[in-house]
């Protein structure tokens, strides 16, 4: 995957990335669940570009002090993915804002700031197409 430069604050870009992909994830949740059970290796390979992008954002955010530095970016990218999978399996009707907030909170962003960041990303979402 070609590494794209981070265009805005890493926390806002992370929230926008989750907000922008959550609807498709919800739509394909049954297929994703089946693939995880039956073809986990193929699904992992298909998710690698997304997880790589998330790891780049996390690494950038760690260097800027936005995200916690205690765990490597590639590991945290998998944690963010697992968090989204949990929302898909437990709360199929969950809102993208909940998932984005949880991802940011998991990355060490304080709750109040995470909520404000998700709100900011939500209002900018129209200008974040093509992340």
Short mmCIF file of N, CA and C in Angstrom, two decimals:
data_model
loop_
_atom_site.label_atom_id
_atom_site.label_comp_id
_atom_site.label_asym_id
_atom_site.label_seq_id
_atom_site.Cartn_x
_atom_site.Cartn_y
_atom_site.Cartn_z
N UNK A 1 0.85 -1.18 0.00
CA UNK A 1 0.00 0.00 0.00
C UNK A 1 0.89 1.24 0.00
N UNK A 2 0.56 2.20 -0.83
CA UNK A 2 1.28 3.46 -0.85
C UNK A 2 0.86 4.29 0.35
N UNK A 3 1.86 4.76 1.08
CA UNK A 3 1.55 5.56 2.27
C UNK A 3 1.12 6.96 1.83
N UNK A 4 -0.08 7.34 2.24
CA UNK A 4 -0.59 8.68 1.93
C UNK A 4 -0.30 9.60 3.08
N UNK A 5 0.00 10.85 2.79
CA UNK A 5 0.26 11.78 3.89
C UNK A 5 -1.01 12.03 4.70
N UNK A 6 -0.81 12.26 5.98
CA UNK A 6 -1.92 12.61 6.85
C UNK A 6 -2.28 14.06 6.58
N UNK A 7 -3.56 14.31 6.23
CA UNK A 7 -3.98 15.64 5.79
C UNK A 7 -4.44 16.56 6.90
N UNK A 8 -4.80 16.00 8.04
CA UNK A 8 -5.32 16.81 9.14
C UNK A 8 -4.92 16.16 10.45
N UNK A 9 -5.39 16.69 11.55
CA UNK A 9 -5.05 16.12 12.85
C UNK A 9 -5.32 14.62 12.84
N UNK A 10 -4.39 13.80 13.33
CA UNK A 10 -4.56 12.35 13.28
C UNK A 10 -5.85 11.87 13.94
N UNK A 11 -6.25 12.50 15.03
CA UNK A 11 -7.48 12.06 15.70
C UNK A 11 -8.70 12.36 14.84
N UNK A 12 -8.72 13.51 14.17
CA UNK A 12 -9.84 13.85 13.29
C UNK A 12 -9.85 12.92 12.08
N UNK A 13 -8.67 12.65 11.52
CA UNK A 13 -8.62 11.76 10.36
C UNK A 13 -9.03 10.34 10.74
N UNK A 14 -8.61 9.88 11.92
CA UNK A 14 -9.02 8.54 12.38
C UNK A 14 -10.53 8.48 12.54
N UNK A 15 -11.12 9.48 13.17
CA UNK A 15 -12.58 9.52 13.34
C UNK A 15 -13.27 9.55 11.98
N UNK A 16 -12.76 10.37 11.06
CA UNK A 16 -13.36 10.46 9.73
C UNK A 16 -13.25 9.14 8.98
N UNK A 17 -12.13 8.44 9.14
CA UNK A 17 -11.94 7.15 8.49
C UNK A 17 -12.98 6.15 8.99
N UNK A 18 -13.19 6.10 10.29
CA UNK A 18 -14.20 5.19 10.86
C UNK A 18 -15.60 5.61 10.41
N UNK A 19 -15.89 6.90 10.51
CA UNK A 19 -17.21 7.39 10.10
C UNK A 19 -17.48 7.08 8.63
N UNK A 20 -16.47 7.22 7.81
CA UNK A 20 -16.64 7.02 6.37
C UNK A 20 -16.76 5.57 5.94
N UNK A 21 -16.32 4.63 6.78
CA UNK A 21 -16.36 3.22 6.39
C UNK A 21 -17.39 2.40 7.16
N UNK A 22 -17.94 2.96 8.23
CA UNK A 22 -18.82 2.18 9.10
C UNK A 22 -20.10 1.72 8.41
N UNK A 23 -20.70 2.55 7.58
CA UNK A 23 -21.94 2.16 6.92
C UNK A 23 -21.73 0.91 6.06
N UNK A 24 -20.63 0.87 5.31
CA UNK A 24 -20.34 -0.31 4.50
C UNK A 24 -20.07 -1.52 5.38
N UNK A 25 -19.36 -1.31 6.48
CA UNK A 25 -19.09 -2.42 7.39
C UNK A 25 -20.38 -2.99 7.95
N UNK A 26 -21.31 -2.12 8.32
CA UNK A 26 -22.61 -2.60 8.82
C UNK A 26 -23.37 -3.36 7.74
N UNK A 27 -23.35 -2.82 6.53
CA UNK A 27 -24.08 -3.43 5.43
C UNK A 27 -23.56 -4.84 5.16
N UNK A 28 -22.25 -5.01 5.23
CA UNK A 28 -21.65 -6.30 4.91
C UNK A 28 -21.30 -7.13 6.15
N UNK A 29 -21.84 -6.77 7.31
CA UNK A 29 -21.52 -7.47 8.55
C UNK A 29 -21.74 -8.98 8.47
N UNK A 30 -22.86 -9.45 7.91
CA UNK A 30 -23.02 -10.91 7.83
C UNK A 30 -21.95 -11.58 6.97
N UNK A 31 -21.57 -10.93 5.88
CA UNK A 31 -20.53 -11.48 5.01
C UNK A 31 -19.18 -11.45 5.73
N UNK A 32 -18.91 -10.37 6.45
CA UNK A 32 -17.66 -10.26 7.21
C UNK A 32 -17.61 -11.33 8.29
N UNK A 33 -18.72 -11.54 9.00
CA UNK A 33 -18.77 -12.59 10.02
C UNK A 33 -18.49 -13.96 9.42
N UNK A 34 -19.14 -14.25 8.30
CA UNK A 34 -18.93 -15.54 7.63
C UNK A 34 -17.48 -15.68 7.18
N UNK A 35 -16.94 -14.62 6.59
CA UNK A 35 -15.55 -14.67 6.13
C UNK A 35 -14.59 -14.87 7.29
N UNK A 36 -14.85 -14.23 8.41
CA UNK A 36 -13.98 -14.40 9.59
C UNK A 36 -14.00 -15.85 10.09
N UNK A 37 -15.15 -16.48 9.98
CA UNK A 37 -15.24 -17.87 10.44
C UNK A 37 -14.68 -18.85 9.41
N UNK A 38 -14.92 -18.59 8.14
CA UNK A 38 -14.59 -19.56 7.10
C UNK A 38 -13.32 -19.26 6.31
N UNK A 39 -12.96 -18.00 6.21
CA UNK A 39 -11.82 -17.62 5.35
C UNK A 39 -11.03 -16.50 6.01
N UNK A 40 -10.62 -16.72 7.24
CA UNK A 40 -9.97 -15.66 8.01
C UNK A 40 -8.70 -15.14 7.34
N UNK A 41 -7.91 -16.03 6.74
CA UNK A 41 -6.67 -15.58 6.08
C UNK A 41 -6.98 -14.65 4.91
N UNK A 42 -7.95 -15.00 4.10
CA UNK A 42 -8.31 -14.16 2.95
C UNK A 42 -8.87 -12.82 3.42
N UNK A 43 -9.68 -12.83 4.46
CA UNK A 43 -10.23 -11.58 4.97
C UNK A 43 -9.13 -10.71 5.57
N UNK A 44 -8.20 -11.33 6.28
CA UNK A 44 -7.07 -10.57 6.83
C UNK A 44 -6.28 -9.90 5.72
N UNK A 45 -6.05 -10.61 4.63
CA UNK A 45 -5.34 -10.04 3.49
C UNK A 45 -6.14 -8.89 2.87
N UNK A 46 -7.46 -9.06 2.78
CA UNK A 46 -8.30 -8.00 2.21
C UNK A 46 -8.32 -6.77 3.10
N UNK A 47 -8.23 -6.95 4.41
CA UNK A 47 -8.26 -5.83 5.35
C UNK A 47 -6.90 -5.16 5.52
N UNK A 48 -5.84 -5.75 4.99
CA UNK A 48 -4.49 -5.23 5.21
C UNK A 48 -4.33 -3.77 4.77
N UNK A 49 -4.84 -3.35 3.61
CA UNK A 49 -4.69 -1.93 3.25
C UNK A 49 -5.34 -0.99 4.27
N UNK A 50 -6.51 -1.35 4.77
CA UNK A 50 -7.18 -0.53 5.78
C UNK A 50 -6.37 -0.51 7.07
N UNK A 51 -5.94 -1.70 7.53
CA UNK A 51 -5.17 -1.77 8.76
C UNK A 51 -3.84 -1.04 8.63
N UNK A 52 -3.23 -1.07 7.45
CA UNK A 52 -1.98 -0.33 7.23
C UNK A 52 -2.22 1.16 7.33
N UNK A 53 -3.30 1.64 6.75
CA UNK A 53 -3.65 3.07 6.83
C UNK A 53 -3.89 3.48 8.27
N UNK A 54 -4.61 2.65 9.00
CA UNK A 54 -4.86 2.93 10.41
C UNK A 54 -3.54 2.97 11.18
N UNK A 55 -2.64 2.03 10.90
CA UNK A 55 -1.33 2.01 11.59
C UNK A 55 -0.53 3.27 11.28
N UNK A 56 -0.58 3.75 10.03
CA UNK A 56 0.12 4.99 9.67
C UNK A 56 -0.46 6.16 10.47
N UNK A 57 -1.78 6.24 10.54
CA UNK A 57 -2.42 7.32 11.31
C UNK A 57 -2.05 7.23 12.79
N UNK A 58 -2.05 6.03 13.32
CA UNK A 58 -1.70 5.85 14.73
C UNK A 58 -0.26 6.26 14.98
N UNK A 59 0.65 5.82 14.11
CA UNK A 59 2.06 6.18 14.27
C UNK A 59 2.26 7.69 14.23
N UNK A 60 1.59 8.34 13.29
CA UNK A 60 1.67 9.80 13.19
C UNK A 60 1.13 10.45 14.46
N UNK A 61 -0.02 9.96 14.92
CA UNK A 61 -0.61 10.49 16.14
C UNK A 61 0.26 10.25 17.37
N UNK A 62 0.96 9.12 17.40
CA UNK A 62 1.87 8.86 18.52
C UNK A 62 3.04 9.84 18.50
N UNK A 63 3.59 10.09 17.32
CA UNK A 63 4.72 11.03 17.22
C UNK A 63 4.31 12.44 17.64
N UNK A 64 3.06 12.81 17.40
CA UNK A 64 2.56 14.13 17.78
C UNK A 64 2.05 14.18 19.22
N UNK A 65 2.01 13.04 19.89
CA UNK A 65 1.51 12.99 21.25
C UNK A 65 -0.01 12.95 21.37
N UNK A 66 -0.70 12.70 20.26
CA UNK A 66 -2.16 12.63 20.26
C UNK A 66 -2.64 11.28 20.78
N UNK A 67 -1.94 10.21 20.40
CA UNK A 67 -2.29 8.85 20.80
C UNK A 67 -1.23 8.31 21.75
N UNK A 68 -1.63 7.39 22.62
CA UNK A 68 -0.71 6.75 23.56
C UNK A 68 0.41 6.04 22.80
N UNK A 69 1.61 6.07 23.38
CA UNK A 69 2.79 5.50 22.73
C UNK A 69 3.18 4.14 23.31
N UNK A 70 2.38 3.57 24.18
CA UNK A 70 2.75 2.37 24.91
C UNK A 70 2.70 1.09 24.08
N UNK A 71 2.00 1.10 22.96
CA UNK A 71 1.84 -0.09 22.13
C UNK A 71 2.16 0.31 20.69
N UNK A 72 2.78 -0.60 19.95
CA UNK A 72 3.18 -0.34 18.56
C UNK A 72 1.96 -0.05 17.68
N UNK A 73 2.12 0.84 16.69
CA UNK A 73 0.99 1.22 15.83
C UNK A 73 0.32 0.04 15.12
N UNK A 74 1.11 -0.92 14.63
CA UNK A 74 0.49 -2.05 13.92
C UNK A 74 -0.36 -2.90 14.85
N UNK A 75 0.05 -3.02 16.10
CA UNK A 75 -0.76 -3.77 17.08
C UNK A 75 -2.04 -2.99 17.39
N UNK A 76 -1.90 -1.69 17.61
CA UNK A 76 -3.09 -0.87 17.89
C UNK A 76 -4.06 -0.86 16.72
N UNK A 77 -3.55 -0.92 15.49
CA UNK A 77 -4.44 -0.99 14.32
C UNK A 77 -5.31 -2.24 14.40
N UNK A 78 -4.73 -3.35 14.84
CA UNK A 78 -5.50 -4.59 14.99
C UNK A 78 -6.52 -4.46 16.13
N UNK A 79 -6.15 -3.73 17.18
CA UNK A 79 -7.08 -3.50 18.30
C UNK A 79 -8.27 -2.68 17.82
N UNK A 80 -8.01 -1.64 17.02
CA UNK A 80 -9.09 -0.82 16.46
C UNK A 80 -9.99 -1.68 15.58
N UNK A 81 -9.39 -2.56 14.76
CA UNK A 81 -10.16 -3.47 13.92
C UNK A 81 -11.01 -4.40 14.78
N UNK A 82 -10.42 -4.96 15.84
CA UNK A 82 -11.17 -5.85 16.72
C UNK A 82 -12.32 -5.12 17.41
N UNK A 83 -12.09 -3.86 17.75
CA UNK A 83 -13.15 -3.04 18.35
C UNK A 83 -14.32 -2.89 17.38
N UNK A 84 -14.01 -2.58 16.13
CA UNK A 84 -15.06 -2.44 15.11
C UNK A 84 -15.79 -3.77 14.93
N UNK A 85 -15.04 -4.88 14.92
CA UNK A 85 -15.68 -6.20 14.77
C UNK A 85 -16.62 -6.49 15.94
N UNK A 86 -16.23 -6.06 17.13
CA UNK A 86 -17.09 -6.25 18.29
C UNK A 86 -18.39 -5.48 18.12
N UNK A 87 -18.30 -4.24 17.66
CA UNK A 87 -19.52 -3.46 17.41
C UNK A 87 -20.38 -4.15 16.36
N UNK A 88 -19.75 -4.68 15.31
CA UNK A 88 -20.52 -5.35 14.27
C UNK A 88 -21.24 -6.58 14.80
N UNK A 89 -20.58 -7.35 15.65
CA UNK A 89 -21.19 -8.59 16.12
C UNK A 89 -22.18 -8.38 17.26
N UNK A 90 -21.98 -7.34 18.06
CA UNK A 90 -22.83 -7.12 19.22
C UNK A 90 -23.93 -6.10 18.96
N UNK A 91 -23.61 -5.06 18.19
CA UNK A 91 -24.55 -3.94 18.00
C UNK A 91 -24.66 -3.61 16.52
N UNK A 92 -25.24 -4.47 15.75
CA UNK A 92 -25.32 -4.23 14.31
C UNK A 92 -25.94 -2.86 13.99
N UNK A 93 -26.75 -2.33 14.88
CA UNK A 93 -27.37 -1.03 14.63
C UNK A 93 -26.56 0.11 15.25
N UNK A 94 -25.36 -0.18 15.76
CA UNK A 94 -24.54 0.85 16.40
C UNK A 94 -24.21 1.99 15.45
N UNK A 95 -24.10 3.16 16.01
CA UNK A 95 -23.81 4.36 15.25
C UNK A 95 -22.31 4.47 14.99
N UNK A 96 -21.94 4.98 13.82
CA UNK A 96 -20.53 5.16 13.48
C UNK A 96 -19.82 6.04 14.48
N UNK A 97 -20.53 7.01 15.04
CA UNK A 97 -19.92 7.89 16.04
C UNK A 97 -19.49 7.11 17.28
N UNK A 98 -20.27 6.10 17.67
CA UNK A 98 -19.89 5.26 18.81
C UNK A 98 -18.60 4.50 18.53
N UNK A 99 -18.48 3.99 17.32
CA UNK A 99 -17.29 3.22 16.94
C UNK A 99 -16.08 4.14 16.87
N UNK A 100 -16.24 5.31 16.26
CA UNK A 100 -15.13 6.27 16.16
C UNK A 100 -14.69 6.73 17.55
N UNK A 101 -15.65 7.03 18.42
CA UNK A 101 -15.31 7.43 19.79
C UNK A 101 -14.53 6.32 20.49
N UNK A 102 -15.01 5.09 20.39
CA UNK A 102 -14.35 3.97 21.06
C UNK A 102 -12.94 3.76 20.52
N UNK A 103 -12.76 3.91 19.21
CA UNK A 103 -11.42 3.78 18.64
C UNK A 103 -10.48 4.85 19.22
N UNK A 104 -10.93 6.09 19.24
CA UNK A 104 -10.09 7.17 19.77
C UNK A 104 -9.81 6.98 21.26
N UNK A 105 -10.83 6.59 22.02
CA UNK A 105 -10.66 6.37 23.44
C UNK A 105 -9.67 5.23 23.69
N UNK A 106 -9.77 4.17 22.89
CA UNK A 106 -8.84 3.04 22.97
C UNK A 106 -7.41 3.48 22.69
N UNK A 107 -7.26 4.46 21.81
CA UNK A 107 -5.93 4.96 21.45
C UNK A 107 -5.38 5.95 22.47
N UNK A 108 -6.13 6.21 23.53
CA UNK A 108 -5.63 7.07 24.60
C UNK A 108 -6.11 8.51 24.56
N UNK A 109 -7.06 8.81 23.68
CA UNK A 109 -7.61 10.17 23.63
C UNK A 109 -8.63 10.28 24.78
N UNK A 110 -8.51 11.30 25.63
CA UNK A 110 -9.48 11.45 26.73
C UNK A 110 -10.91 11.53 26.20
N UNK A 111 -11.85 11.02 26.98
CA UNK A 111 -13.24 10.87 26.54
C UNK A 111 -13.83 12.17 26.00
N UNK A 112 -13.69 13.26 26.72
CA UNK A 112 -14.29 14.53 26.28
C UNK A 112 -13.70 14.97 24.93
N UNK A 113 -12.37 14.86 24.80
CA UNK A 113 -11.72 15.24 23.55
C UNK A 113 -12.11 14.28 22.42
N UNK A 114 -12.24 12.99 22.73
CA UNK A 114 -12.64 12.02 21.71
C UNK A 114 -14.03 12.34 21.18
N UNK A 115 -14.95 12.68 22.07
CA UNK A 115 -16.31 13.03 21.63
C UNK A 115 -16.30 14.29 20.76
N UNK A 116 -15.52 15.29 21.16
CA UNK A 116 -15.43 16.53 20.38
C UNK A 116 -14.79 16.27 19.02
N UNK A 117 -13.80 15.39 18.99
CA UNK A 117 -13.13 15.06 17.74
C UNK A 117 -14.08 14.35 16.78
N UNK A 118 -14.86 13.42 17.30
CA UNK A 118 -15.84 12.72 16.46
C UNK A 118 -16.86 13.71 15.92
N UNK A 119 -17.31 14.63 16.75
CA UNK A 119 -18.25 15.66 16.30
C UNK A 119 -17.61 16.50 15.19
N UNK A 120 -16.36 16.89 15.37
CA UNK A 120 -15.65 17.68 14.36
C UNK A 120 -15.51 16.90 13.06
N UNK A 121 -15.14 15.63 13.16
CA UNK A 121 -15.00 14.81 11.96
C UNK A 121 -16.34 14.61 11.28
N UNK A 122 -17.39 14.45 12.06
CA UNK A 122 -18.73 14.27 11.51
C UNK A 122 -19.15 15.51 10.72
N UNK A 123 -18.85 16.71 11.24
CA UNK A 123 -19.23 17.93 10.53
C UNK A 123 -18.37 18.15 9.29
N UNK A 124 -17.16 17.62 9.28
CA UNK A 124 -16.28 17.74 8.12
C UNK A 124 -16.40 16.58 7.16
N UNK A 125 -17.23 15.61 7.48
CA UNK A 125 -17.28 14.36 6.74
C UNK A 125 -17.43 14.55 5.24
N UNK A 126 -18.21 15.50 4.82
CA UNK A 126 -18.38 15.74 3.39
C UNK A 126 -17.07 16.10 2.71
N UNK A 127 -16.17 16.76 3.43
CA UNK A 127 -14.89 17.14 2.84
C UNK A 127 -13.83 16.08 3.05
N UNK A 128 -14.17 14.96 3.68
CA UNK A 128 -13.20 13.90 3.96
C UNK A 128 -13.36 12.72 3.02
N UNK A 129 -14.14 12.86 1.95
CA UNK A 129 -14.31 11.76 1.01
C UNK A 129 -12.96 11.38 0.42
N UNK A 130 -12.80 10.10 0.21
CA UNK A 130 -11.57 9.61 -0.41
C UNK A 130 -10.42 9.42 0.54
N UNK A 131 -10.70 9.30 1.82
CA UNK A 131 -9.61 9.07 2.79
C UNK A 131 -8.89 7.81 2.49
#
